[in-house]
Amino acid sequence: MPLTVLSDSEINAILYSLNREDVLSLQHNLADALHEYSTGTQETTGCCHSNQPQRIAIPASNNQTTLFMPASTSTSRGIKIATLTQTSGPPRNDSLPSIKSTTSQSSTTKSSTSTDSPTTPTTLASQISNTSIGASTKPDPSIASSQSTSPIGSLTLLTAAGTPYAFLAASTITGFRTALAATMIFNRRTNVHTICVFGAGLQALWHIRLALLLRGPEIHHVHIINRNFERARKLMQEIYTSPQWEHLRKSNHKLGFSIVSNEYGEYNRLLKEHVRKADAIFCCTPSTSPLFPAEYLTSTEGRKKGRYISAIGSYKHHMIELHPDILRQAVAPEHKHHHHKHAEKGGVIVVDSLEACMKEAGEVQQAGLAPEQMVEIGELLMVKKASMLEIEKGGEGEVGLKRWLQAGNVIFKCVGLGLMDICVGEDLVMLARERGFGTSVEGF
């Protein structure tokens, strides 16, 4: 069997060529694997929990951690080795002048560097050009190449008999497979008008791209919130100038983007406004402190609206994106009599792996959640079983479960499984061979 080698640029080329039907197919395969992980046995599937060893983390210098993630499906064995760097952003300074960049397909970008100076409308392309040419400012450590928080590593795939058949770069795969899992529930949501994305790296990029591929015509606002404006600007520059995003830009003339950075003043006001208005919140940062105050969502006003929240950036016990009070409220028993209208909640946090999240997820540990307060997404995908559990808790069964998933407050916590890499890697190798990507090494 030949060995297929795929570089990161080749993987990018494959992933950027995917259409909505391709994404749904990949998502279906991943959902099946996660379902088998949660419900299967060694006698029925290679994806079962028993065949997925816990990953090994080896700390290194410069805030780096190398993860070894072995995994198995019914057709493949494999291991992803990835090194991640945790960086600390610049100190927040709310005394700085405010800047908000808001764009739309047809209109303008508004940028203000001072509260006293007039706002001059310019096109996004003009602003990107003007701010990128002749720039002499030193890049923030979080965006310098040596300090990137994107994973560096490889994914090795073997047949069930142990024959190596693929060797893939792991950087882009990691961002893509996580976004693929995070958008499963997102794609079921009734309202996706406004999206709030924390972060501006690969994870944020793929969450935005998959959201637009799956529900693009319904999305009107995408707010990118990042500690460093320059990195967010680069992400928006790619979205608005790259030919790979052209069909997504042109498919929805109402689609607009904004950037909010904590380097500037007005940050707290804009942060609260965007979080409160969001239909979906994607948290994609290796943060060690909550990205926004719990009160934004736990107060009476914050609880009126149903939201889907995905937290995928933290993967160690000391890392946290969501305030523990948000998780505690999500699992707290619902009071039958209250004076205010609240969005429905399911009483559980959705996770990729119960065992992994109990061991590694900072939000879960700091909120003091018990195993029975979480449900694996693989279990949730089997609606009948999940609805039976919901009935046992006094709920409405399948009707109530669907209503919660579609319009209630749903939190998905994901620390990442090697199984996800193997499953997506298998599909990428198949697509590469079909579409002529990669290098084939005969007789390996």
XYZ file of N, CA, C and O in Angstrom, residues 346-431:
344
model
N -30.863 22.935 29.441
C -30.995 21.481 29.445
C -30.584 20.811 30.729
O -30.803 19.613 30.905
N -29.959 21.565 31.652
C -29.538 20.975 32.909
C -28.218 20.231 32.836
O -27.777 19.649 33.824
N -27.585 20.238 31.666
C -26.304 19.556 31.487
C -25.398 20.388 30.579
O -25.868 21.235 29.826
N -24.095 20.118 30.670
C -23.116 20.659 29.743
C -22.785 19.571 28.736
O -22.558 18.413 29.113
N -22.770 19.890 27.466
C -22.410 18.927 26.428
C -20.887 18.910 26.294
O -20.257 19.971 26.213
N -20.288 17.719 26.278
C -18.830 17.595 26.188
C -18.466 16.593 25.100
O -19.292 15.782 24.681
N -17.215 16.679 24.640
C -16.765 15.685 23.673
C -16.450 14.374 24.375
O -16.786 13.291 23.890
N -15.823 14.444 25.541
C -15.478 13.248 26.315
C -15.642 13.553 27.792
O -15.018 14.477 28.318
N -16.474 12.782 28.456
C -16.688 12.980 29.888
C -15.386 12.782 30.657
O -15.003 13.598 31.498
N -14.694 11.704 30.360
C -13.455 11.398 31.071
C -12.399 12.483 30.853
O -11.756 12.948 31.796
N -12.222 12.891 29.613
C -11.201 13.888 29.305
C -11.535 15.238 29.918
O -10.650 15.939 30.441
N -12.790 15.641 29.868
C -13.173 16.947 30.420
C -13.083 16.965 31.945
O -12.709 17.981 32.539
N -13.421 15.855 32.588
C -13.270 15.783 34.032
C -11.806 15.911 34.433
O -11.470 16.483 35.467
N -10.928 15.419 33.593
C -9.501 15.416 33.892
C -8.800 16.706 33.472
O -7.888 17.173 34.165
N -9.231 17.318 32.358
C -8.443 18.387 31.751
C -9.133 19.739 31.634
O -8.456 20.759 31.512
N -10.451 19.783 31.609
C -11.156 21.035 31.322
C -11.202 21.949 32.546
O -11.817 21.614 33.562
N -10.546 23.103 32.445
C -10.524 24.035 33.552
C -11.901 24.506 33.965
O -12.204 24.635 35.162
N -12.768 24.780 32.985
C -14.127 25.237 33.300
C -14.886 24.204 34.121
O -15.563 24.527 35.098
N -14.774 22.944 33.722
C -15.490 21.858 34.403
C -14.979 21.700 35.823
O -15.759 21.572 36.780
N -13.657 21.720 35.983
C -13.071 21.534 37.303
C -13.363 22.707 38.222
O -13.743 22.522 39.386
N -13.216 23.929 37.713
C -13.418 25.098 38.565
C -14.892 25.320 38.892
O -15.212 25.937 39.918
N -15.780 24.818 38.064
C -17.220 24.909 38.360
C -17.663 23.801 39.296
O -18.778 23.837 39.819
N -16.791 22.813 39.518
C -17.130 21.703 40.407
C -18.234 20.809 39.879
O -19.038 20.276 40.645
N -18.267 20.608 38.556
C -19.330 19.792 37.967
C -19.133 18.309 38.259
O -18.005 17.809 38.303
N -20.224 17.619 38.430
C -20.218 16.171 38.627
C -20.471 15.493 37.281
O -21.040 16.108 36.367
N -20.062 14.236 37.132
C -20.255 13.537 35.851
C -21.704 13.547 35.362
O -21.952 13.658 34.154
N -22.649 13.436 36.284
C -24.055 13.404 35.872
C -24.562 14.750 35.374
O -25.693 14.844 34.860
N -23.759 15.787 35.511
C -24.142 17.107 35.009
C -23.600 17.376 33.609
O -23.688 18.493 33.109
N -23.058 16.342 32.989
C -22.533 16.455 31.635
C -23.052 15.310 30.784
O -23.382 14.245 31.290
N -23.125 15.548 29.489
C -23.512 14.504 28.541
C -22.596 14.598 27.325
O -22.308 15.698 26.843
N -22.097 13.455 26.879
C -21.232 13.453 25.705
C -22.044 13.710 24.456
O -23.178 13.231 24.320
N -21.453 14.448 23.528
C -22.166 14.781 22.303
C -22.521 13.519 21.533
O -23.542 13.471 20.838
N -21.713 12.472 21.671
C -22.029 11.193 21.018
C -23.293 10.558 21.550
O -24.021 9.894 20.820
N -23.559 10.760 22.852
C -24.807 10.272 23.425
C -25.973 11.126 22.974
O -27.063 10.625 22.682
N -25.744 12.424 22.932
C -26.809 13.358 22.571
C -27.272 13.131 21.139
O -28.440 13.365 20.809
N -26.354 12.667 20.291
C -26.709 12.445 18.899
C -27.708 11.304 18.751
O -28.400 11.203 17.741
N -27.746 10.418 19.756
C -28.752 9.369 19.733
C -29.970 9.923 20.470
O -30.131 9.766 21.682
N -30.835 10.587 19.744
C -31.909 11.390 20.329
C -32.836 10.577 21.221
O -33.223 11.019 22.299
N -33.166 9.381 20.815
C -34.134 8.597 21.595
C -33.615 8.287 22.990
O -34.334 8.401 23.980
N -32.331 7.873 23.068
C -31.771 7.559 24.373
C -31.669 8.815 25.224
O -32.012 8.821 26.403
N -31.228 9.890 24.622
C -31.097 11.144 25.352
C -32.462 11.653 25.813
O -32.596 12.183 26.916
N -33.476 11.486 24.981
C -34.809 11.958 25.356
C -35.390 11.123 26.486
O -36.126 11.633 27.341
N -35.040 9.836 26.538
C -35.486 8.992 27.650
C -34.879 9.482 28.966
O -35.554 9.533 29.994
N -33.619 9.848 28.927
C -32.971 10.385 30.118
C -33.631 11.695 30.534
O -33.806 11.976 31.719
N -34.042 12.474 29.526
C -34.666 13.756 29.814
C -36.035 13.548 30.451
O -36.439 14.288 31.340
N -36.748 12.517 30.016
C -38.054 12.203 30.599
C -37.894 11.795 32.060
O -38.686 12.175 32.932
N -36.836 11.005 32.347
C -36.568 10.579 33.718
C -36.347 11.761 34.644
O -36.602 11.692 35.847
N -35.851 12.866 34.082
C -35.614 14.070 34.880
C -36.844 14.966 34.937
O -36.775 16.081 35.437
N -37.962 14.490 34.396
C -39.193 15.257 34.447
C -39.424 16.143 33.250
O -40.293 17.011 33.269
N -38.657 15.944 32.181
C -38.792 16.756 30.983
C -39.818 16.215 30.010
O -40.595 15.303 30.336
N -39.812 16.738 28.789
C -40.815 16.395 27.792
C -40.314 15.398 26.754
O -40.944 15.181 25.745
N -39.160 14.811 27.021
C -38.655 13.824 26.084
C -38.081 14.450 24.837
O -37.461 15.510 24.884
N -38.328 13.810 23.684
C -37.706 14.233 22.448
C -38.104 15.651 22.050
O -37.284 16.403 21.540
N -39.346 16.018 22.304
C -39.799 17.363 21.954
C -39.009 18.410 22.734
O -38.499 19.380 22.180
N -38.890 18.190 24.047
C -38.159 19.131 24.880
C -36.686 19.165 24.551
O -36.060 20.225 24.565
N -36.119 18.012 24.236
C -34.706 17.939 23.893
C -34.419 18.718 22.618
O -33.465 19.502 22.547
N -35.242 18.518 21.602
C -35.041 19.232 20.345
C -35.210 20.730 20.520
O -34.450 21.525 19.950
N -36.190 21.122 21.330
C -36.428 22.554 21.549
C -35.220 23.186 22.238
O -34.813 24.300 21.909
N -34.642 22.455 23.207
C -33.454 22.960 23.904
C -32.275 23.082 22.946
O -31.602 24.106 22.907
N -32.017 22.051 22.148
C -30.891 22.081 21.227
C -31.053 23.154 20.162
O -30.081 23.768 19.727
N -32.270 23.421 19.760
C -32.518 24.376 18.690
C -32.575 25.817 19.167
O -32.160 26.724 18.437
N -33.068 26.046 20.395
C -33.305 27.426 20.805
C -32.923 27.743 22.245
O -32.948 28.917 22.628
N -32.570 26.755 23.031
C -32.243 27.001 24.428
C -30.786 27.393 24.629
O -30.049 27.641 23.674
N -30.379 27.449 25.888
C -28.991 27.736 26.221
C -28.202 26.433 26.259
O -28.420 25.588 27.128
N -27.307 26.279 25.310
C -26.520 25.054 25.169
C -25.041 25.412 25.241
O -24.577 26.289 24.509
N -24.298 24.724 26.102
C -22.850 24.920 26.215
C -22.158 23.628 25.794
O -22.473 22.548 26.311
N -21.219 23.739 24.873
C -20.418 22.600 24.421
C -18.975 22.832 24.828
O -18.352 23.807 24.417
N -18.445 21.935 25.650
C -17.044 22.013 26.075
C -16.258 20.883 25.410
O -16.625 19.712 25.524
N -15.185 21.254 24.724
C -14.403 20.277 23.963
C -12.920 20.461 24.265
O -12.396 21.563 24.128
N -12.255 19.385 24.694
C -10.802 19.431 24.896
C -10.065 18.702 23.776
O -8.846 18.756 23.695
N -10.806 18.034 22.914
C -10.207 17.384 21.756
C -9.873 15.921 21.991
O -9.308 15.557 23.026
N -10.230 15.089 21.039
C -9.950 13.654 21.099
C -9.104 13.245 19.908
O -9.324 13.723 18.788
N -8.159 12.334 20.137
C -7.391 11.790 19.026
C -8.286 11.125 18.003
O -7.997 11.132 16.803
N -9.408 10.565 18.474
C -10.374 9.933 17.575
C -10.843 10.907 16.503
O -11.037 10.531 15.334
N -11.032 12.163 16.873
C -11.485 13.166 15.919
C -10.451 13.377 14.823
O -10.792 13.523 13.644
N -9.169 13.379 15.199
C -8.095 13.540 14.210
C -8.033 12.349 13.259
O -7.881 12.523 12.042
N -8.151 11.145 13.803
C -8.084 9.943 12.967
C -9.250 9.908 11.987
O -9.081 9.647 10.790
N -10.451 10.199 12.490
C -11.650 10.160 11.652
C -11.551 11.174 10.512
O -11.775 10.833 9.343
N -11.195 12.422 10.831
C -11.081 13.453 9.801
C -9.890 13.163 8.895
O -9.956 13.359 7.674
N -8.791 12.662 9.469
C -7.621 12.320 8.670
C -7.924 11.267 7.618
O -7.467 11.362 6.468
N -8.707 10.249 7.995
C -9.114 9.219 7.034
C -9.839 9.842 5.845
O -9.557 9.522 4.683
N -10.769 10.734 6.139
C -11.547 11.355 5.068
C -10.673 12.254 4.190
O -10.855 12.311 2.966
N -9.715 12.951 4.804
C -8.839 13.823 4.027
C -7.944 13.021 3.088
O -7.691 13.443 1.954
N -7.457 11.882 3.543
C -6.635 11.029 2.680
C -7.457 10.545 1.490
O -6.985 10.539 0.341
N -8.697 10.162 1.735
C -9.580 9.721 0.656
C -9.808 10.855 -0.347
O -9.710 10.651 -1.572
N -10.083 12.062 0.163
C -10.297 13.202 -0.727
C -9.024 13.552 -1.497
O -9.076 13.898 -2.682
